[in-house]
Tab-separated table of C-alpha atoms in Angstrom:
chain	number	residue	atom	x	y	z
A	1	ARG	CA	-26.270	-11.263	-17.586
A	2	GLY	CA	-22.583	-12.133	-17.618
A	3	PRO	CA	-20.419	-9.876	-15.436
A	4	PHE	CA	-17.754	-9.494	-18.152
A	5	TYR	CA	-20.448	-8.778	-20.712
A	6	ASN	CA	-21.825	-5.988	-18.542
A	7	LEU	CA	-18.377	-4.457	-18.086
A	8	ILE	CA	-17.691	-4.563	-21.811
A	9	GLU	CA	-21.084	-3.141	-22.752
A	10	ASN	CA	-20.719	-0.338	-20.220
A	11	ASN	CA	-17.303	0.596	-21.583
A	12	SER	CA	-17.934	1.102	-25.296
A	13	GLY	CA	-17.832	-2.523	-26.259
A	14	ASN	CA	-14.176	-3.533	-26.207
A	15	SER	CA	-12.299	-2.065	-23.292
A	16	LEU	CA	-11.911	-5.061	-20.969
A	17	ALA	CA	-8.241	-6.032	-21.129
A	18	VAL	CA	-6.379	-8.989	-19.610
A	19	SER	CA	-3.547	-8.785	-17.080
A	20	MET	CA	0.000	-9.916	-17.800
A	21	SER	CA	-0.233	-12.478	-14.986
A	22	VAL	CA	-2.755	-14.396	-17.109
A	23	SER	CA	-1.198	-13.920	-20.532
A	24	GLU	CA	2.390	-14.796	-19.596
A	25	ASN	CA	1.429	-18.089	-17.957
A	26	LEU	CA	-0.640	-19.102	-20.969
A	27	VAL	CA	2.009	-18.013	-23.499
A	28	THR	CA	4.996	-19.623	-21.762
A	29	ARG	CA	3.143	-22.938	-21.493
A	30	ASN	CA	1.847	-22.896	-25.078
A	31	ASP	CA	-1.541	-23.362	-23.445
A	32	PRO	CA	-4.421	-24.061	-25.869
A	33	ARG	CA	-6.692	-21.749	-23.848
A	34	LEU	CA	-4.667	-18.704	-24.950
A	35	ALA	CA	-6.829	-17.862	-27.993
A	36	ILE	CA	-9.982	-18.549	-25.949
A	37	TYR	CA	-9.104	-16.296	-23.029
A	38	LEU	CA	-7.553	-13.502	-25.137
A	39	ILE	CA	-8.088	-11.687	-28.411
A	40	PRO	CA	-4.654	-10.750	-29.826
A	41	SER	CA	-3.857	-7.066	-30.085
A	42	GLU	CA	-3.540	-5.318	-33.432
A	43	ASN	CA	0.172	-4.578	-33.093
A	44	ALA	CA	1.678	-6.893	-30.467
A	45	GLY	CA	-0.091	-10.250	-30.506
A	46	PHE	CA	-0.913	-11.679	-27.078
A	47	ARG	CA	0.638	-8.893	-25.044
A	48	ALA	CA	-1.165	-7.852	-21.846
A	49	ARG	CA	-0.746	-4.964	-19.450
A	50	PRO	CA	1.229	-5.348	-16.194
A	51	PHE	CA	0.058	-3.768	-12.955
A	52	ASN	CA	0.885	-0.257	-11.731
A	53	LEU	CA	2.853	1.128	-14.652
A	54	VAL	CA	4.733	4.436	-14.546
A	55	SER	CA	2.577	6.600	-16.801
A	56	GLU	CA	4.994	8.703	-18.814
A	57	ASP	CA	7.648	6.010	-19.257
A	58	GLN	CA	5.863	2.687	-19.473
A	59	LYS	CA	2.206	3.060	-20.458
A	60	PRO	CA	2.809	3.893	-24.155
A	61	ARG	CA	4.048	0.311	-24.694
A	62	TYR	CA	0.585	-0.898	-23.672
A	63	ALA	CA	-1.559	1.427	-25.754
A	64	SER	CA	-5.039	0.219	-26.676
A	65	ASP	CA	-3.893	-1.220	-30.023
A	66	SER	CA	-1.016	-3.125	-28.372
A	67	ILE	CA	-2.766	-5.141	-25.649
A	68	SER	CA	-5.016	-8.171	-25.722
A	69	ARG	CA	-8.704	-8.055	-24.863
A	70	VAL	CA	-10.916	-10.600	-23.130
A	71	GLY	CA	-11.843	-13.409	-25.521
A	72	ASP	CA	-15.190	-13.942	-27.215
A	73	PHE	CA	-16.081	-16.778	-24.830
A	74	PHE	CA	-16.585	-14.203	-22.063
A	75	ARG	CA	-18.507	-11.687	-24.158
A	76	ASN	CA	-21.818	-13.513	-24.075
A	77	ALA	CA	-24.750	-12.073	-22.167
A	78	GLU	CA	-25.777	-15.550	-20.953
A	79	PHE	CA	-23.759	-16.531	-17.891
A	80	THR	CA	-23.677	-19.709	-15.805
A	81	PHE	CA	-22.427	-18.923	-12.314
A	82	ASN	CA	-19.975	-21.376	-10.760
A	83	VAL	CA	-19.450	-21.325	-7.000
A	84	LEU	CA	-16.681	-23.901	-7.327
A	85	ASN	CA	-15.604	-25.346	-10.664
A	86	ALA	CA	-14.681	-29.004	-11.064
A	87	ALA	CA	-11.087	-28.234	-12.052
A	88	GLU	CA	-10.464	-26.399	-8.789
A	89	VAL	CA	-11.654	-29.425	-6.826
A	90	SER	CA	-9.000	-31.553	-8.561
A	91	PHE	CA	-6.287	-28.956	-7.951
A	92	LEU	CA	-7.269	-28.783	-4.272
A	93	LYS	CA	-6.931	-32.573	-4.103
A	94	ALA	CA	-3.530	-32.337	-5.814
A	95	GLU	CA	-2.347	-29.784	-3.254
A	96	ALA	CA	-3.626	-31.905	-0.366
A	97	ALA	CA	-1.823	-34.967	-1.728
A	98	LEU	CA	1.392	-32.983	-2.259
A	99	ALA	CA	1.259	-31.791	1.355
A	100	GLY	CA	0.768	-35.357	2.636
A	101	ILE	CA	-2.735	-34.623	3.930
A	102	THR	CA	-4.048	-37.505	1.823
A	103	ALA	CA	-2.426	-40.648	0.455
A	104	ASP	CA	-3.517	-39.810	-3.108
A	105	ASP	CA	-1.175	-39.163	-6.018
A	106	ALA	CA	-0.783	-35.409	-6.563
A	107	GLU	CA	0.006	-35.715	-10.251
A	108	THR	CA	-3.103	-37.784	-10.973
A	109	HIS	CA	-5.317	-35.054	-9.513
A	110	PHE	CA	-3.249	-32.347	-11.207
A	111	ARG	CA	-3.721	-33.910	-14.640
A	112	GLN	CA	-7.428	-34.399	-13.987
A	113	GLY	CA	-7.626	-30.710	-13.075
A	114	LEU	CA	-6.002	-29.768	-16.380
A	115	GLN	CA	-8.443	-31.975	-18.284
A	116	LEU	CA	-11.467	-30.449	-16.553
A	117	ALA	CA	-10.178	-26.869	-16.802
A	118	MET	CA	-9.747	-27.156	-20.549
A	119	GLU	CA	-13.020	-29.004	-21.086
A	120	GLN	CA	-14.802	-26.116	-19.368
A	121	TYR	CA	-13.700	-23.802	-22.176
A	122	GLY	CA	-14.294	-26.191	-25.055
A	123	VAL	CA	-10.667	-27.033	-25.845
A	124	PRO	CA	-10.556	-29.969	-28.330
A	125	GLN	CA	-9.479	-33.235	-26.752
A	126	SER	CA	-6.553	-33.542	-29.184
A	127	ASP	CA	-5.161	-30.236	-27.876
A	128	ILE	CA	-5.723	-31.325	-24.289
A	129	ASP	CA	-3.867	-34.579	-24.951
A	130	ALA	CA	-0.959	-32.678	-26.501
A	131	PHE	CA	-0.728	-30.399	-23.470
A	132	LEU	CA	-0.879	-33.341	-21.055
A	133	ALA	CA	1.948	-34.973	-23.014
A	134	SER	CA	4.121	-31.859	-22.726
A	135	GLN	CA	6.369	-30.898	-19.803
A	136	TRP	CA	3.471	-28.868	-18.373
A	137	GLY	CA	1.253	-31.919	-18.001
A	138	THR	CA	3.363	-33.383	-15.206
A	139	LEU	CA	4.651	-32.276	-11.815
A	140	SER	CA	8.404	-32.115	-11.310
A	141	GLY	CA	11.049	-30.397	-9.200
A	142	THR	CA	10.913	-29.599	-5.509
A	143	GLU	CA	7.698	-29.728	-3.511
A	144	GLU	CA	7.485	-25.928	-3.655
A	145	GLU	CA	7.977	-25.934	-7.436
A	146	GLN	CA	5.216	-28.506	-7.784
A	147	LEU	CA	2.952	-26.408	-5.564
A	148	GLU	CA	3.640	-23.385	-7.756
A	149	GLU	CA	2.529	-25.263	-10.882
A	150	ILE	CA	-0.628	-26.537	-9.179
A	151	ILE	CA	-1.584	-23.037	-8.026
A	152	VAL	CA	-0.755	-21.377	-11.354
A	153	GLN	CA	-3.084	-23.830	-13.076
A	154	LYS	CA	-5.752	-23.269	-10.432
A	155	TYR	CA	-5.356	-19.520	-10.991
A	156	LEU	CA	-5.869	-19.976	-14.728
A	157	ALA	CA	-8.840	-22.270	-14.176
A	158	ASN	CA	-10.417	-19.580	-11.982
A	159	PHE	CA	-10.153	-16.899	-14.665
A	160	TYR	CA	-13.922	-16.446	-14.482
A	161	GLU	CA	-13.882	-16.421	-10.642
A	162	SER	CA	-11.483	-13.593	-9.945
A	163	HIS	CA	-12.065	-13.309	-6.181
A	164	GLU	CA	-11.047	-16.938	-5.745
A	165	ALA	CA	-7.954	-16.418	-7.900
A	166	PHE	CA	-7.033	-13.373	-5.790
A	167	ALA	CA	-7.390	-15.452	-2.613
A	168	GLU	CA	-5.101	-18.157	-3.994
A	169	PHE	CA	-2.461	-15.566	-4.884
A	170	ARG	CA	-2.554	-14.120	-1.368
A	171	ARG	CA	-2.523	-17.530	0.322
A	172	THR	CA	0.329	-19.067	-1.673
A	173	GLY	CA	2.217	-16.265	-3.469
A	174	TYR	CA	1.485	-17.802	-6.879
A	175	PRO	CA	1.488	-16.899	-9.627
A	176	ARG	CA	4.412	-14.534	-9.240
A	177	ILE	CA	3.168	-11.166	-10.453
A	178	TRP	CA	5.234	-8.332	-11.932
A	179	VAL	CA	4.312	-4.991	-10.336
A	180	GLY	CA	5.374	-1.618	-11.720
A	181	ALA	CA	6.691	1.356	-9.798
A	182	GLY	CA	3.768	3.681	-10.418
A	183	PRO	CA	2.194	5.684	-7.583
A	184	SER	CA	0.284	3.562	-5.092
A	185	ASP	CA	-1.142	3.560	-1.566
A	186	THR	CA	0.437	0.151	-0.901
A	187	ASN	CA	4.154	0.914	-1.405
A	188	GLY	CA	4.245	-0.826	-4.754
A	189	GLN	CA	2.712	-4.100	-3.539
A	190	LEU	CA	-0.548	-5.764	-4.511
A	191	PRO	CA	-3.206	-5.412	-1.775
A	192	ARG	CA	-3.655	-8.215	0.730
A	193	ARG	CA	-7.384	-7.604	1.274
A	194	PHE	CA	-10.372	-5.498	0.289
A	195	MET	CA	-11.180	-2.648	2.648
A	196	TYR	CA	-14.578	-2.525	4.312
A	197	PRO	CA	-17.151	-0.768	2.095
A	198	LEU	CA	-18.597	2.634	2.960
A	199	ASP	CA	-21.927	0.976	3.724
A	200	GLU	CA	-20.322	-0.808	6.687
A	201	HIS	CA	-18.860	2.463	7.936
A	202	ALA	CA	-22.308	4.035	7.787
A	203	LYS	CA	-24.466	1.213	9.174
A	204	ASN	CA	-22.243	-1.101	11.203
A	205	LYS	CA	-19.384	1.065	12.446
A	206	GLU	CA	-19.105	-0.365	15.963
A	207	ASN	CA	-18.723	-3.958	14.791
A	208	MET	CA	-16.600	-2.925	11.831
A	209	ASP	CA	-14.180	-1.028	14.084
A	210	ALA	CA	-13.937	-4.052	16.391
A	211	ALA	CA	-13.174	-6.337	13.453
A	212	ALA	CA	-10.638	-3.903	11.987
A	213	ALA	CA	-8.855	-3.688	15.349
A	214	ARG	CA	-8.058	-7.402	15.083
A	215	LEU	CA	-6.177	-6.874	11.822
A	216	SER	CA	-2.449	-6.167	11.731
A	217	ASN	CA	-2.877	-2.613	10.493
A	218	GLY	CA	-6.589	-1.961	10.864
A	219	ASP	CA	-8.890	-1.465	7.878
A	220	ASP	CA	-5.993	-1.145	5.465
A	221	PRO	CA	-5.460	-2.902	2.105
A	222	MET	CA	-2.134	-4.297	3.341
A	223	SER	CA	-3.519	-5.866	6.537
A	224	LYS	CA	-3.462	-9.645	6.267
A	225	VAL	CA	-6.577	-11.711	6.918
A	226	TRP	CA	-6.346	-14.632	9.332
A	227	TRP	CA	-5.451	-17.304	6.767
A	228	ASP	CA	-2.784	-15.167	5.031
A	229	THR	CA	0.108	-16.614	7.040
A	230	LYS	CA	2.690	-17.986	4.589
A	231	ALA	CA	6.136	-16.552	5.322
A	232	GLY	CA	8.084	-14.588	2.733
A	233	LEU	CA	5.159	-13.207	0.735
A	234	PRO	CA	4.890	-11.589	-1.711
A	235	LEU	CA	7.252	-13.550	-3.952
A	236	ALA	CA	9.119	-11.504	-6.535
A	237	HIS	CA	8.455	-12.049	-10.214
A	238	PRO	CA	11.637	-13.377	-11.911
A	239	ASN	CA	11.674	-10.315	-14.201
A	240	GLN	CA	10.743	-7.814	-11.500
A	241	GLU	CA	13.797	-5.627	-12.123
A	242	GLN	CA	13.554	-5.918	-15.910
A	243	TRP	CA	11.901	-3.518	-18.358
A	244	PRO	CA	10.014	-4.379	-20.381
A	245	PRO	CA	8.990	-7.397	-18.316
A	246	GLU	CA	8.112	-9.729	-21.217
A	247	ASP	CA	10.885	-12.007	-22.413
A	248	TRP	CA	8.479	-14.680	-23.658
A	249	LEU	CA	7.011	-12.752	-26.603
């Protein structure tokens, strides 16, 4: 049984929405996966909900008839589980080449990653070719700007593997995610880790406490795990101080 299918079926059939971090990167790139990943809303097209909105001021803009839902591709009960998809392998190779770890060409692996990511979701080859021929099918700018594009595409390719996408965001800071000013236990930031589950507290407390003591702030959602070392994170979304955040719709 597909995990998205189960969520949808357990929530009256159509309640699984998509985050703005996915929709904006598909929309701004005129990405052919947009209509596969998302079902347009009744009143606002491919609009998706940002994180941590202020209820009384901001949530009405993202009412149920004004936000996109998860596309039909993900609503099937049959589910093939991927531990690591082929597109991610190519994007990892692109990142390694960009960093000088290998002598490969970063753009060659990047374009192969795009090809594989779109094939996975049944995008017609003519649409893939058009995307590869656009400005988004190449790497340009500074090394950091090229890294951002590689990771954004890896994030999109991992749409069905959300834990991996979350790890990439924490490791690199990409994609840049708009976060609202609603109440939170993390001072308005996205968490850096999952807290230990109650089962660990109940059955493995001694070892759990020892592990938590090695974290920067104990068993807290803002404690960074050992590989979360990049300076300057989180990176601000370019529209972070703007409301509403969408200027691409």
